[in-house]
PDB file of C-alpha atoms in Angstrom:
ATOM      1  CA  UNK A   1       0.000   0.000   0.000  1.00  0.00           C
ATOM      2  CA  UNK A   2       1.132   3.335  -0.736  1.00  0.00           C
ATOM      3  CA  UNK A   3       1.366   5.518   2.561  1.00  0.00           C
ATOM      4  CA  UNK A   4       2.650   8.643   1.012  1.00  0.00           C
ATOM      5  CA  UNK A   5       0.137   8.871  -1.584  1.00  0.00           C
ATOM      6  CA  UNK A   6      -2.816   8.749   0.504  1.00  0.00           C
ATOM      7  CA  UNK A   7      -1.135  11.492   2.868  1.00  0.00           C
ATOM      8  CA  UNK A   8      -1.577  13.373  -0.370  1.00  0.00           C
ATOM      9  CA  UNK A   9      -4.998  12.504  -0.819  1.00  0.00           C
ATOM     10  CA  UNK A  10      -6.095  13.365   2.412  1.00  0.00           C
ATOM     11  CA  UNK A  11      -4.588  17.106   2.173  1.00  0.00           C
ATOM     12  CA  UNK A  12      -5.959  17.618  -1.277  1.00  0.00           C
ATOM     13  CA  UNK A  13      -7.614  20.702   0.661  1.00  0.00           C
ATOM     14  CA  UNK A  14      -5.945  23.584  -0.294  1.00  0.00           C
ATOM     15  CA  UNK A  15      -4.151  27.527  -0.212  1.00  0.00           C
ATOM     16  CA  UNK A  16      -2.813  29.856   2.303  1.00  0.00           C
ATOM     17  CA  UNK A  17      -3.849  32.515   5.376  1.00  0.00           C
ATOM     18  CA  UNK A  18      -4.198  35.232   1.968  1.00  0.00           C
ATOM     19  CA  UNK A  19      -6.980  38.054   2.367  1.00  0.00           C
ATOM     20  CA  UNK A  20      -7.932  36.264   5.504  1.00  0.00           C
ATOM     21  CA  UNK A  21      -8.650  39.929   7.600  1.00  0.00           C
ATOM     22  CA  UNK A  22     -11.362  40.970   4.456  1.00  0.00           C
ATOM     23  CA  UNK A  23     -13.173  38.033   6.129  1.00  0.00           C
ATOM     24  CA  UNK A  24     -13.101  39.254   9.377  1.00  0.00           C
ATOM     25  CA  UNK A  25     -16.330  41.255  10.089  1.00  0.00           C
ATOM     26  CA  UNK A  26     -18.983  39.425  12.033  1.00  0.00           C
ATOM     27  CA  UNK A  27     -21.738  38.170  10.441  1.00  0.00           C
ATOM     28  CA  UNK A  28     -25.184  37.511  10.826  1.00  0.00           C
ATOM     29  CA  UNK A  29     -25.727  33.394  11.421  1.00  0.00           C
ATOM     30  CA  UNK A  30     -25.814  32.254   7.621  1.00  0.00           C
ATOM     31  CA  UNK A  31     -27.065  29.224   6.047  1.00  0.00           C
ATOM     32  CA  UNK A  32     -24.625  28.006   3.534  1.00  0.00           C
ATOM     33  CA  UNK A  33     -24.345  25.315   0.731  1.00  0.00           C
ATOM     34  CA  UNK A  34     -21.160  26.110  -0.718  1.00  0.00           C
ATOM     35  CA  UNK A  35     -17.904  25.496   0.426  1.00  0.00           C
ATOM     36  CA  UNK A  36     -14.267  26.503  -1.237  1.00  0.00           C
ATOM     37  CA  UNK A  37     -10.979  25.685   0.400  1.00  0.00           C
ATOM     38  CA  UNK A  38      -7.257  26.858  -0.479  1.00  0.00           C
ATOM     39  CA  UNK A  39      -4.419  24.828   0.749  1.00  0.00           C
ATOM     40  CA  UNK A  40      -0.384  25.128   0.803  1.00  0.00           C
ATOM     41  CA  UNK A  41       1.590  21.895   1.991  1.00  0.00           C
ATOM     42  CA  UNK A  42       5.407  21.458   2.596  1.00  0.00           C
ATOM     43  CA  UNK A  43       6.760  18.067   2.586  1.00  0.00           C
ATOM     44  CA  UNK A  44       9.897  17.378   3.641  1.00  0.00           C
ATOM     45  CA  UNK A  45      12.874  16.471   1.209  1.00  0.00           C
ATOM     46  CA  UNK A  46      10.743  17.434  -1.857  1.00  0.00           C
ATOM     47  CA  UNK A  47      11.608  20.788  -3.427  1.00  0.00           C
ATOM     48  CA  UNK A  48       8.272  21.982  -4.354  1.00  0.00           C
ATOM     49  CA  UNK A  49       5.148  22.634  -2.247  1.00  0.00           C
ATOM     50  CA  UNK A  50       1.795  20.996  -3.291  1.00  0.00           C
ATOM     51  CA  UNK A  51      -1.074  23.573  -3.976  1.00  0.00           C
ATOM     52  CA  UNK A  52      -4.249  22.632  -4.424  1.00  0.00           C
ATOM     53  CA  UNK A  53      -8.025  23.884  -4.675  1.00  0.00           C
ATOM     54  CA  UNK A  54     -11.291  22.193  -3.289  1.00  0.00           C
ATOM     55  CA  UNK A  55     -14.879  22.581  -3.989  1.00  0.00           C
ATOM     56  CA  UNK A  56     -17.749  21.483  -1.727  1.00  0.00           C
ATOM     57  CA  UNK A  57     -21.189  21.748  -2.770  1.00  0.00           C
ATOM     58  CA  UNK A  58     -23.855  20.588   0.436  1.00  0.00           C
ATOM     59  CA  UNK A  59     -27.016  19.014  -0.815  1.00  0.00           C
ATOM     60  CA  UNK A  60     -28.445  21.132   1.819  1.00  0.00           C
ATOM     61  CA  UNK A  61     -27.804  24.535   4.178  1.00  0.00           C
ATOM     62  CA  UNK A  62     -25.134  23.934   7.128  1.00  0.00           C
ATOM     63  CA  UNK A  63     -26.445  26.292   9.694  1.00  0.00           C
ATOM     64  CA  UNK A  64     -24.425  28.272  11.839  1.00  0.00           C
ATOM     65  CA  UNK A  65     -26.476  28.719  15.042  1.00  0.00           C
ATOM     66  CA  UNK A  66     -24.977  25.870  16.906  1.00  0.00           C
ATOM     67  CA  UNK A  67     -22.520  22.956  17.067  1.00  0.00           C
ATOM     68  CA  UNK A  68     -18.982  23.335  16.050  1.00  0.00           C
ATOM     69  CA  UNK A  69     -18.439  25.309  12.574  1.00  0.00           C
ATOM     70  CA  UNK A  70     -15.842  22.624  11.340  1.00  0.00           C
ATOM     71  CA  UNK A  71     -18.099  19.696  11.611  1.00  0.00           C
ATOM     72  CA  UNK A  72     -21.132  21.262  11.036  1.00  0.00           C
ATOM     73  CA  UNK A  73     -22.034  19.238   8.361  1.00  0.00           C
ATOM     74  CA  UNK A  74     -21.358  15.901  10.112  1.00  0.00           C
ATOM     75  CA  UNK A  75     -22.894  16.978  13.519  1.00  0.00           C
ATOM     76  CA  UNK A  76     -26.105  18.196  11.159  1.00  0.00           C
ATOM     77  CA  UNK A  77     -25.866  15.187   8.746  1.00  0.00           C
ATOM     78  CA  UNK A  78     -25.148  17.013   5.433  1.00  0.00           C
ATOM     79  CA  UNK A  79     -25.033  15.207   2.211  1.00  0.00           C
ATOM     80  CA  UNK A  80     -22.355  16.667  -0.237  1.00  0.00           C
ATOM     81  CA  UNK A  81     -20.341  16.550  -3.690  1.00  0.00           C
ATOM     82  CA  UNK A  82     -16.805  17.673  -3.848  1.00  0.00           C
ATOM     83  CA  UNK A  83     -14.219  17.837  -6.378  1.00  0.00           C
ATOM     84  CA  UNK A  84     -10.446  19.606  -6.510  1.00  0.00           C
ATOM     85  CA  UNK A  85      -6.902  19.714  -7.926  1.00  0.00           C
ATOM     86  CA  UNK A  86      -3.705  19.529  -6.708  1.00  0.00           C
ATOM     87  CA  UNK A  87      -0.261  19.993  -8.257  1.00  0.00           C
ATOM     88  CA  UNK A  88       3.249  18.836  -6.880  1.00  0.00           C
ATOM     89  CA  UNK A  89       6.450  19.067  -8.544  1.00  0.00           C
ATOM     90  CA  UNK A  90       4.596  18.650 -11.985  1.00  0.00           C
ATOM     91  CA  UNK A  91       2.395  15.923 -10.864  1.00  0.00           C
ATOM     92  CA  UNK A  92      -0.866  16.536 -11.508  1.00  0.00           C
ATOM     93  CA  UNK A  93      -3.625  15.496  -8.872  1.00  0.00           C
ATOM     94  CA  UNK A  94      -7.705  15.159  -9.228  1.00  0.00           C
ATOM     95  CA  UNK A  95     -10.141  14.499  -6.589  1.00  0.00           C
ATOM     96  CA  UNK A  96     -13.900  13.692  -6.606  1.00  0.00           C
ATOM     97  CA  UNK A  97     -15.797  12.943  -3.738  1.00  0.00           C
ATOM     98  CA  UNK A  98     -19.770  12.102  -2.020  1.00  0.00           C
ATOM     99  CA  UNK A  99     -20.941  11.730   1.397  1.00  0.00           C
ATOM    100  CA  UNK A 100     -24.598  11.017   1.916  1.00  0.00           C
ATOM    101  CA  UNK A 101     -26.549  10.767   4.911  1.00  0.00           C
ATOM    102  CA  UNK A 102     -29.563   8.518   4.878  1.00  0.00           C
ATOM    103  CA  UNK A 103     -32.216   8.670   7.478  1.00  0.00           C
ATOM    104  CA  UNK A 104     -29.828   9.965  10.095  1.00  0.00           C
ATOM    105  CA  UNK A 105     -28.437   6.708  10.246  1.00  0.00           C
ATOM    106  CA  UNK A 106     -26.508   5.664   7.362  1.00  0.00           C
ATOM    107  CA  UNK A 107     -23.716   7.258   5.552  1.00  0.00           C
ATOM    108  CA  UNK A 108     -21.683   6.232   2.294  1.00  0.00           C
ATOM    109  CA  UNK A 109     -18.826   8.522   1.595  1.00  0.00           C
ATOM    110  CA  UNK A 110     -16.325   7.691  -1.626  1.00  0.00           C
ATOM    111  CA  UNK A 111     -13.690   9.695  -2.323  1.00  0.00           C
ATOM    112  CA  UNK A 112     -11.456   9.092  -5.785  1.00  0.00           C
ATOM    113  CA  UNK A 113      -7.846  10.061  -6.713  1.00  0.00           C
ATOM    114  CA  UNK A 114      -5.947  10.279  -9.698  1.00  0.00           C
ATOM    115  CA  UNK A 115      -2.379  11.406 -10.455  1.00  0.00           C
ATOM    116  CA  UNK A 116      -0.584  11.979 -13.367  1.00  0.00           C
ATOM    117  CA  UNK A 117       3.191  12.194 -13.947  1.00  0.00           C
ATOM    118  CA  UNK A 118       4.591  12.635 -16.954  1.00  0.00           C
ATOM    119  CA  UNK A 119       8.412  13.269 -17.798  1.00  0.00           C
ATOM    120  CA  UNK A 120      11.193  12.502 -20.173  1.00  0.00           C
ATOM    121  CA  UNK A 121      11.408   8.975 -19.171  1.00  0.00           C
ATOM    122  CA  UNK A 122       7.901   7.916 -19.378  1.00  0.00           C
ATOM    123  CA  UNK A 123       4.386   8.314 -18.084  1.00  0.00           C
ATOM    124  CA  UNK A 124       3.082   7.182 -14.696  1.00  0.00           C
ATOM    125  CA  UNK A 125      -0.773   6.542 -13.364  1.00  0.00           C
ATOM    126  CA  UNK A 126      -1.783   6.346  -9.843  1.00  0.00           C
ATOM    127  CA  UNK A 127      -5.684   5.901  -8.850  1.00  0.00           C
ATOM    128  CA  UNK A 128      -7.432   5.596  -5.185  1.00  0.00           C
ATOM    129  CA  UNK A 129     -10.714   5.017  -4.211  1.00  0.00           C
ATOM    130  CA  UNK A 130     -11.799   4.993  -0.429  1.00  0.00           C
ATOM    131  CA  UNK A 131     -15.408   4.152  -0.187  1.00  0.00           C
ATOM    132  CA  UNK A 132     -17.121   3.442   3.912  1.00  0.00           C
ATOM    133  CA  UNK A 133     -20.275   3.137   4.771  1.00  0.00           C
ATOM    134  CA  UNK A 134     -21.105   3.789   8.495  1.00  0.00           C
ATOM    135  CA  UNK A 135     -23.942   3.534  11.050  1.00  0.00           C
ATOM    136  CA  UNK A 136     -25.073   5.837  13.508  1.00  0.00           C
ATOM    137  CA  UNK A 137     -25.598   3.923  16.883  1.00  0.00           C
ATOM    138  CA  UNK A 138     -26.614   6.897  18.477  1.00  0.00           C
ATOM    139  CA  UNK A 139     -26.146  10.844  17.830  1.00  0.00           C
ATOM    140  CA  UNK A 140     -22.614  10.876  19.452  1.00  0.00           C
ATOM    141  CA  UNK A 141     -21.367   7.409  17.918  1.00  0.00           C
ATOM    142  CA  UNK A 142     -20.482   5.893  14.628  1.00  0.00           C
ATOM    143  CA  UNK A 143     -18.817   2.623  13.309  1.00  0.00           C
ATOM    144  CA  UNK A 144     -18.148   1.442   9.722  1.00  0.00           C
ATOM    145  CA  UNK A 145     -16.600  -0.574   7.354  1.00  0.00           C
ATOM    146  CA  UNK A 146     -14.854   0.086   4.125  1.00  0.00           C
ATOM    147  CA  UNK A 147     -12.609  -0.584   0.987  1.00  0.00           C
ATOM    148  CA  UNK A 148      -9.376   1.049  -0.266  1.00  0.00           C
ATOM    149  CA  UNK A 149      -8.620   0.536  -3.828  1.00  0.00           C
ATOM    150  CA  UNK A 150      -5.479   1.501  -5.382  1.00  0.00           C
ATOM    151  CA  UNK A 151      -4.160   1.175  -8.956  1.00  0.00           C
ATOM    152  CA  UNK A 152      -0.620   2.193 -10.381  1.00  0.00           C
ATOM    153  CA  UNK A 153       0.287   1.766 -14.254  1.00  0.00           C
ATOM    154  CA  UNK A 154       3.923   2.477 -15.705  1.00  0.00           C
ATOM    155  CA  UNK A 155       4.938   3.132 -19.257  1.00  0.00           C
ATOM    156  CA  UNK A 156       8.877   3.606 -19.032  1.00  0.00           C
ATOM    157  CA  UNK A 157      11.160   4.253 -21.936  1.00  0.00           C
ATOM    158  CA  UNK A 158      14.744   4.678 -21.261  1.00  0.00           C
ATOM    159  CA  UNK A 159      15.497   5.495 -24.913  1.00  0.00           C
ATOM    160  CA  UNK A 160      16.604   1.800 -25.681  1.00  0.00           C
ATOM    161  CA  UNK A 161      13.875  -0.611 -24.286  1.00  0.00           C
ATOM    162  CA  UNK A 162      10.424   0.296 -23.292  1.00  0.00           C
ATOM    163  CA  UNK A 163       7.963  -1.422 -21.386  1.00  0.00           C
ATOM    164  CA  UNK A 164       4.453  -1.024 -19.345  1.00  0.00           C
ATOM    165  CA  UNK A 165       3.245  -2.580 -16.465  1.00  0.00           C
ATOM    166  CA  UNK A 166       0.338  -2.343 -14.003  1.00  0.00           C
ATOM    167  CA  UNK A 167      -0.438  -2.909 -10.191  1.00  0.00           C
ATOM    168  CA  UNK A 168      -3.937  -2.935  -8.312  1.00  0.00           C
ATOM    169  CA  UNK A 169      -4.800  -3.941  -4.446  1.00  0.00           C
ATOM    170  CA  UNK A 170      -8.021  -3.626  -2.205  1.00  0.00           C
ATOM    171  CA  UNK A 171      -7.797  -3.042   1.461  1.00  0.00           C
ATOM    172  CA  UNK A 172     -10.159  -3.362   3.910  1.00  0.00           C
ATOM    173  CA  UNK A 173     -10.708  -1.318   6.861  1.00  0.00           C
ATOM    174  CA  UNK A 174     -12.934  -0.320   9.624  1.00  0.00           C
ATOM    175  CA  UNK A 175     -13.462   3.062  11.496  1.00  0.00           C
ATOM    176  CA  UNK A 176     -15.124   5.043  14.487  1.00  0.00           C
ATOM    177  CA  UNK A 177     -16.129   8.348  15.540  1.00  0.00           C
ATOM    178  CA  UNK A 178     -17.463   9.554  18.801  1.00  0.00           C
ATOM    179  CA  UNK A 179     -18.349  13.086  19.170  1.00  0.00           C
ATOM    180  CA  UNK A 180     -19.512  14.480  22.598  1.00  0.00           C
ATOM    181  CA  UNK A 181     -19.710  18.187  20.827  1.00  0.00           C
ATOM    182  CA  UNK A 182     -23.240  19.404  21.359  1.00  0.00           C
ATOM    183  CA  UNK A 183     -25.142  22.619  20.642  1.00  0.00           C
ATOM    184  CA  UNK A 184     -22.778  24.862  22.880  1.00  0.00           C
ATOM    185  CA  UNK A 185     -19.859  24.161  20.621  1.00  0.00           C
ATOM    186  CA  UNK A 186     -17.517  22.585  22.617  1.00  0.00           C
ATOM    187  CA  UNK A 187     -16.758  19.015  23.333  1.00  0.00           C
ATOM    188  CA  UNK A 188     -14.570  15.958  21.953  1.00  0.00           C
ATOM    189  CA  UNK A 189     -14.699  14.302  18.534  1.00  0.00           C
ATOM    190  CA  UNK A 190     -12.665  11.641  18.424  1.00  0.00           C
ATOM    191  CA  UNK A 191     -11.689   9.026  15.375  1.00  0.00           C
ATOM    192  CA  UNK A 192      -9.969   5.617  14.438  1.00  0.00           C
ATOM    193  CA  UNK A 193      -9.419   3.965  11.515  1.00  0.00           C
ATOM    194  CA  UNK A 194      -7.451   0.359  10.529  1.00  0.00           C
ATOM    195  CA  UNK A 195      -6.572  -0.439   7.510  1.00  0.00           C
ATOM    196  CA  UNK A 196      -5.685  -4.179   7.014  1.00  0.00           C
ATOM    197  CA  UNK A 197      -3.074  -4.882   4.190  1.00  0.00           C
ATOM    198  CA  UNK A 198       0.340  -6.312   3.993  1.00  0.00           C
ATOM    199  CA  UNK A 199       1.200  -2.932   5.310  1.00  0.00           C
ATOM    200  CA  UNK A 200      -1.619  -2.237   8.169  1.00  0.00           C
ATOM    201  CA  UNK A 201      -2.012   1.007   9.297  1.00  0.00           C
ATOM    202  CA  UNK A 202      -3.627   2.240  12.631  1.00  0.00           C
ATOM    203  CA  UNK A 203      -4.790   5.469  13.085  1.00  0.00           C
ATOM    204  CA  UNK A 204      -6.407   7.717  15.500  1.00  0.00           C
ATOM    205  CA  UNK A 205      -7.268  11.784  16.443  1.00  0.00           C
ATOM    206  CA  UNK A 206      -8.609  13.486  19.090  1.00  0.00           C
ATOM    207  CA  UNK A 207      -9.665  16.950  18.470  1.00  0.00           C
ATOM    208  CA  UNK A 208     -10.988  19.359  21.194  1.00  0.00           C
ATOM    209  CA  UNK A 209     -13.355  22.471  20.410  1.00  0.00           C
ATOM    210  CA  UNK A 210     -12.717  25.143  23.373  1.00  0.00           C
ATOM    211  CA  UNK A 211     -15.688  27.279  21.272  1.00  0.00           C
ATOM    212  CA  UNK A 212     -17.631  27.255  18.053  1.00  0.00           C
ATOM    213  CA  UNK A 213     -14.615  27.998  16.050  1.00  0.00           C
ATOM    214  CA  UNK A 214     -11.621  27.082  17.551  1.00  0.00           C
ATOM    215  CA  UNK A 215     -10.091  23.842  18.469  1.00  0.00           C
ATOM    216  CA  UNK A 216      -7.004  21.785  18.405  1.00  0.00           C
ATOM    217  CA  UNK A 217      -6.289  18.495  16.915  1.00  0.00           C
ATOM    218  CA  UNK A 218      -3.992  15.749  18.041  1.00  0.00           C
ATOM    219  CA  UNK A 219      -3.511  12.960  15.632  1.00  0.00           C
ATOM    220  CA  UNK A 220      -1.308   9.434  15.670  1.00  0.00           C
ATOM    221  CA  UNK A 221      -0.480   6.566  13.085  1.00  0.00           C
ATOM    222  CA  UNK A 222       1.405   3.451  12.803  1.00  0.00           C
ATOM    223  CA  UNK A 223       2.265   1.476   9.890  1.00  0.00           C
ATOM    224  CA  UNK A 224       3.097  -2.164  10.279  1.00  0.00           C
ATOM    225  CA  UNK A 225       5.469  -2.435   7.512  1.00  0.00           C
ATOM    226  CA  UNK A 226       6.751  -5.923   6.426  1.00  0.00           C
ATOM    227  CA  UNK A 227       9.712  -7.509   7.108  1.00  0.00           C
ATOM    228  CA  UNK A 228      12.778  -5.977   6.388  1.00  0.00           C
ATOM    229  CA  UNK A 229      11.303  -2.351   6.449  1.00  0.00           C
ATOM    230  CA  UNK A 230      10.983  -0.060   9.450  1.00  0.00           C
ATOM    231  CA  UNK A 231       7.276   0.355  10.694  1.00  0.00           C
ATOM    232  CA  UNK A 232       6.846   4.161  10.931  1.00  0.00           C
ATOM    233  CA  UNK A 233       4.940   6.140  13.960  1.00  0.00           C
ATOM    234  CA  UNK A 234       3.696   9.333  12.744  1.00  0.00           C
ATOM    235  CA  UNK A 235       2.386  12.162  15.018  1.00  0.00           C
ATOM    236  CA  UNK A 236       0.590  15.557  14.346  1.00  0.00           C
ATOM    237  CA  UNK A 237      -1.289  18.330  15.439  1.00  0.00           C
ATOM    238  CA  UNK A 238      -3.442  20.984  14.117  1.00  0.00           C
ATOM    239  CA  UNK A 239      -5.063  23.990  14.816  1.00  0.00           C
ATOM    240  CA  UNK A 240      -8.624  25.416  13.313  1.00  0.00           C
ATOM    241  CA  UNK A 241      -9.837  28.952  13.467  1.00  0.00           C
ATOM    242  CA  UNK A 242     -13.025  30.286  12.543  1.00  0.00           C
ATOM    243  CA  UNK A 243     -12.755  33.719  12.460  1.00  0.00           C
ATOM    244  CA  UNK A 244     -16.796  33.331  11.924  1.00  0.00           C
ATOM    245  CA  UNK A 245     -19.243  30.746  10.537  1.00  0.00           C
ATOM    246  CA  UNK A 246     -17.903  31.672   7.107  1.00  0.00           C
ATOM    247  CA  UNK A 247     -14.424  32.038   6.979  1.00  0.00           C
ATOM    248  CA  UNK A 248     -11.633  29.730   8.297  1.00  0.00           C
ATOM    249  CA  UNK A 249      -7.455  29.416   8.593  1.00  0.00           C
ATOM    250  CA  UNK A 250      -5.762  25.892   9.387  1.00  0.00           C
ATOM    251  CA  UNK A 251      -2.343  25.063  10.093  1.00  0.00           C
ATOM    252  CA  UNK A 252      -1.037  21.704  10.816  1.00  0.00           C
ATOM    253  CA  UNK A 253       2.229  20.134  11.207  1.00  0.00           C
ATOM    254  CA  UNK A 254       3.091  15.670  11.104  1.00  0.00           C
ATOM    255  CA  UNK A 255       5.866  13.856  11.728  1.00  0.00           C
ATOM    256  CA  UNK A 256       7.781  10.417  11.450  1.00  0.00           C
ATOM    257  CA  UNK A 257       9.093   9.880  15.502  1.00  0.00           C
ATOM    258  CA  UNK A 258      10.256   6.550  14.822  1.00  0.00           C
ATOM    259  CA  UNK A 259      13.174   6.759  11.592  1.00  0.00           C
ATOM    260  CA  UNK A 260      15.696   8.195  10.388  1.00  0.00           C
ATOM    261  CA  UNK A 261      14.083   9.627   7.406  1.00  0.00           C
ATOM    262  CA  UNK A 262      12.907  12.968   7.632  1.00  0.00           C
ATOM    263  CA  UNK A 263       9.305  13.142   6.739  1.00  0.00           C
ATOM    264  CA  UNK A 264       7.773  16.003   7.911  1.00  0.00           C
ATOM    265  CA  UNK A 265       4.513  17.225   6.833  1.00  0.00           C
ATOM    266  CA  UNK A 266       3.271  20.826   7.612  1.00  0.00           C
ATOM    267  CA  UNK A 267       0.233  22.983   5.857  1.00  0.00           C
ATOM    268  CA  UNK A 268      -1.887  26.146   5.475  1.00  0.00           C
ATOM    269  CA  UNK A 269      -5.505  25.894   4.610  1.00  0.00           C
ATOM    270  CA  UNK A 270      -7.683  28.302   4.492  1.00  0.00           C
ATOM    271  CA  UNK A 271     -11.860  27.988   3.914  1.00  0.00           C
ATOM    272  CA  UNK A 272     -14.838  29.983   2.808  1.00  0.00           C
ATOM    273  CA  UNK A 273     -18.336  29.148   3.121  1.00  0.00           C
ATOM    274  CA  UNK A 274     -21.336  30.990   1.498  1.00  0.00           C
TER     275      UNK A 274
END
């Protein structure tokens, strides 16, 4: 399985902290259905920065008059379409995505990726789907079940030979959420996910809303690598700020605590809702 490039996928969110003081007035609550996000992400020992744009259209109004502005449209069970671009280093990056909510109960969310590289040398394909479905056991708690599907095709030509070749895997995995965050604002949502695979990968976050619009994330992973590799322990954390129900800045920052190699991840994002 390919840790690096669903890091990628996961912070196909996009752009920087830019403008972010035109957004400052305070606002009247709003209802809003659209959703754009900006992001800017430095990865350590790769020369470029990924940039990338996102586009979230809810399939109904997120209301601002109470919860937690982030999760909004999980705490109020909003269905959604999504869709964005990323670049890196020349390496194109497209994302579509869909979470619906049925009855207050169900949800299936799938979320695609596709890369492109092309260079001198050849051209180079890389596809992942993530699809879960989860249940709602009560308003605070949810389980689920899911498939990762990844697909990578090659078409090398070193100016003598040439040759193609392709590579495809499916993953299960199975996730939870609890969320104690009520109408106030404030509260815990919590998450885990495992991924079973030759390379398994647990994961888990806590985040913690002091208000409507501001709270701080703490995040771990580890990756079970087969033998003869190092398994890697990755830790991060992350701050949100809603400078009101519309407009957001995030920063984050991840990092391997367990090898040599440096890997560190850190990112700007900022959001707009309307």
């Amino acid at each position: 399985m390919n840790i690096k490039s669903n890091k990628l996928s996961t912070t196909l969110t996009a752009l920087s902290l830019i403008t972010a003081s035109v957004f400052s007035v305070s606002l009247a609550h709003a209802a809003t259905q659209n959703e754009v996000q900006v992001t800017a992400v430095d990865l350590e020992g790769v020369d470029d920065n990924l940039y990338g744009a996102r586009y979230v259209r809810y399939l109904d109004e997120v209301s601002g008059n109470s919860g937690a502005y982030l999760i909004n449209p999980y705490l109020q069970r909003v269905s959604s379409l999504s869709g964005g671009y990323a670049n890196l280093d020349g390496i194109d990056v497209f994302n579509l995505g869909t979470t619906f909510y049925i009855d207050d109960t169900w949800m299936l969310a799938i979320e695609g990726a596709h890369s492109k590289f092309d260079d001198d040398f050849g051209d180079e394909d890389y596809t992942n789907i993530d699809l879960k479905v989860g249940f709602n056991l009560s308003r605070q708690w949810q389980i689920g079940a899911g498939l990762i599907y990844q697909r990578a095709s090659y078409e090398i030509n070193d100016g003598t030979n040439s040759y193609s070749e392709s590579e495809n895997e499916t993953s299960p995995l199975v996730f939870t959420r609890y969320t104690t965050v009520g109408n106030g604002g404030t509260g815990w949502d919590f998450a885990a996910q495992y991924i079973a695979d030759d390379v398994d990968v647990l994961s888990g976050s806590a985040r913690y809303f002091f208000s409507p619009g501001l709270s701080v994330q703490g995040s771990y992973s580890y990756t079970n690598a087969p033998d003869g590799f190092d398994n890697l322990k990755t830790v991060g954390v992350a701050l949100d700020y809603w400078v009101n129900e519309q407009f957001s800045v995030a920063a984050s920052y991840e990092t391997d605590i367990d090898s040599d190699i440096e890997s560190d991840v850190a990112s700007l994002t900022a959001s707009y809702r309307f």
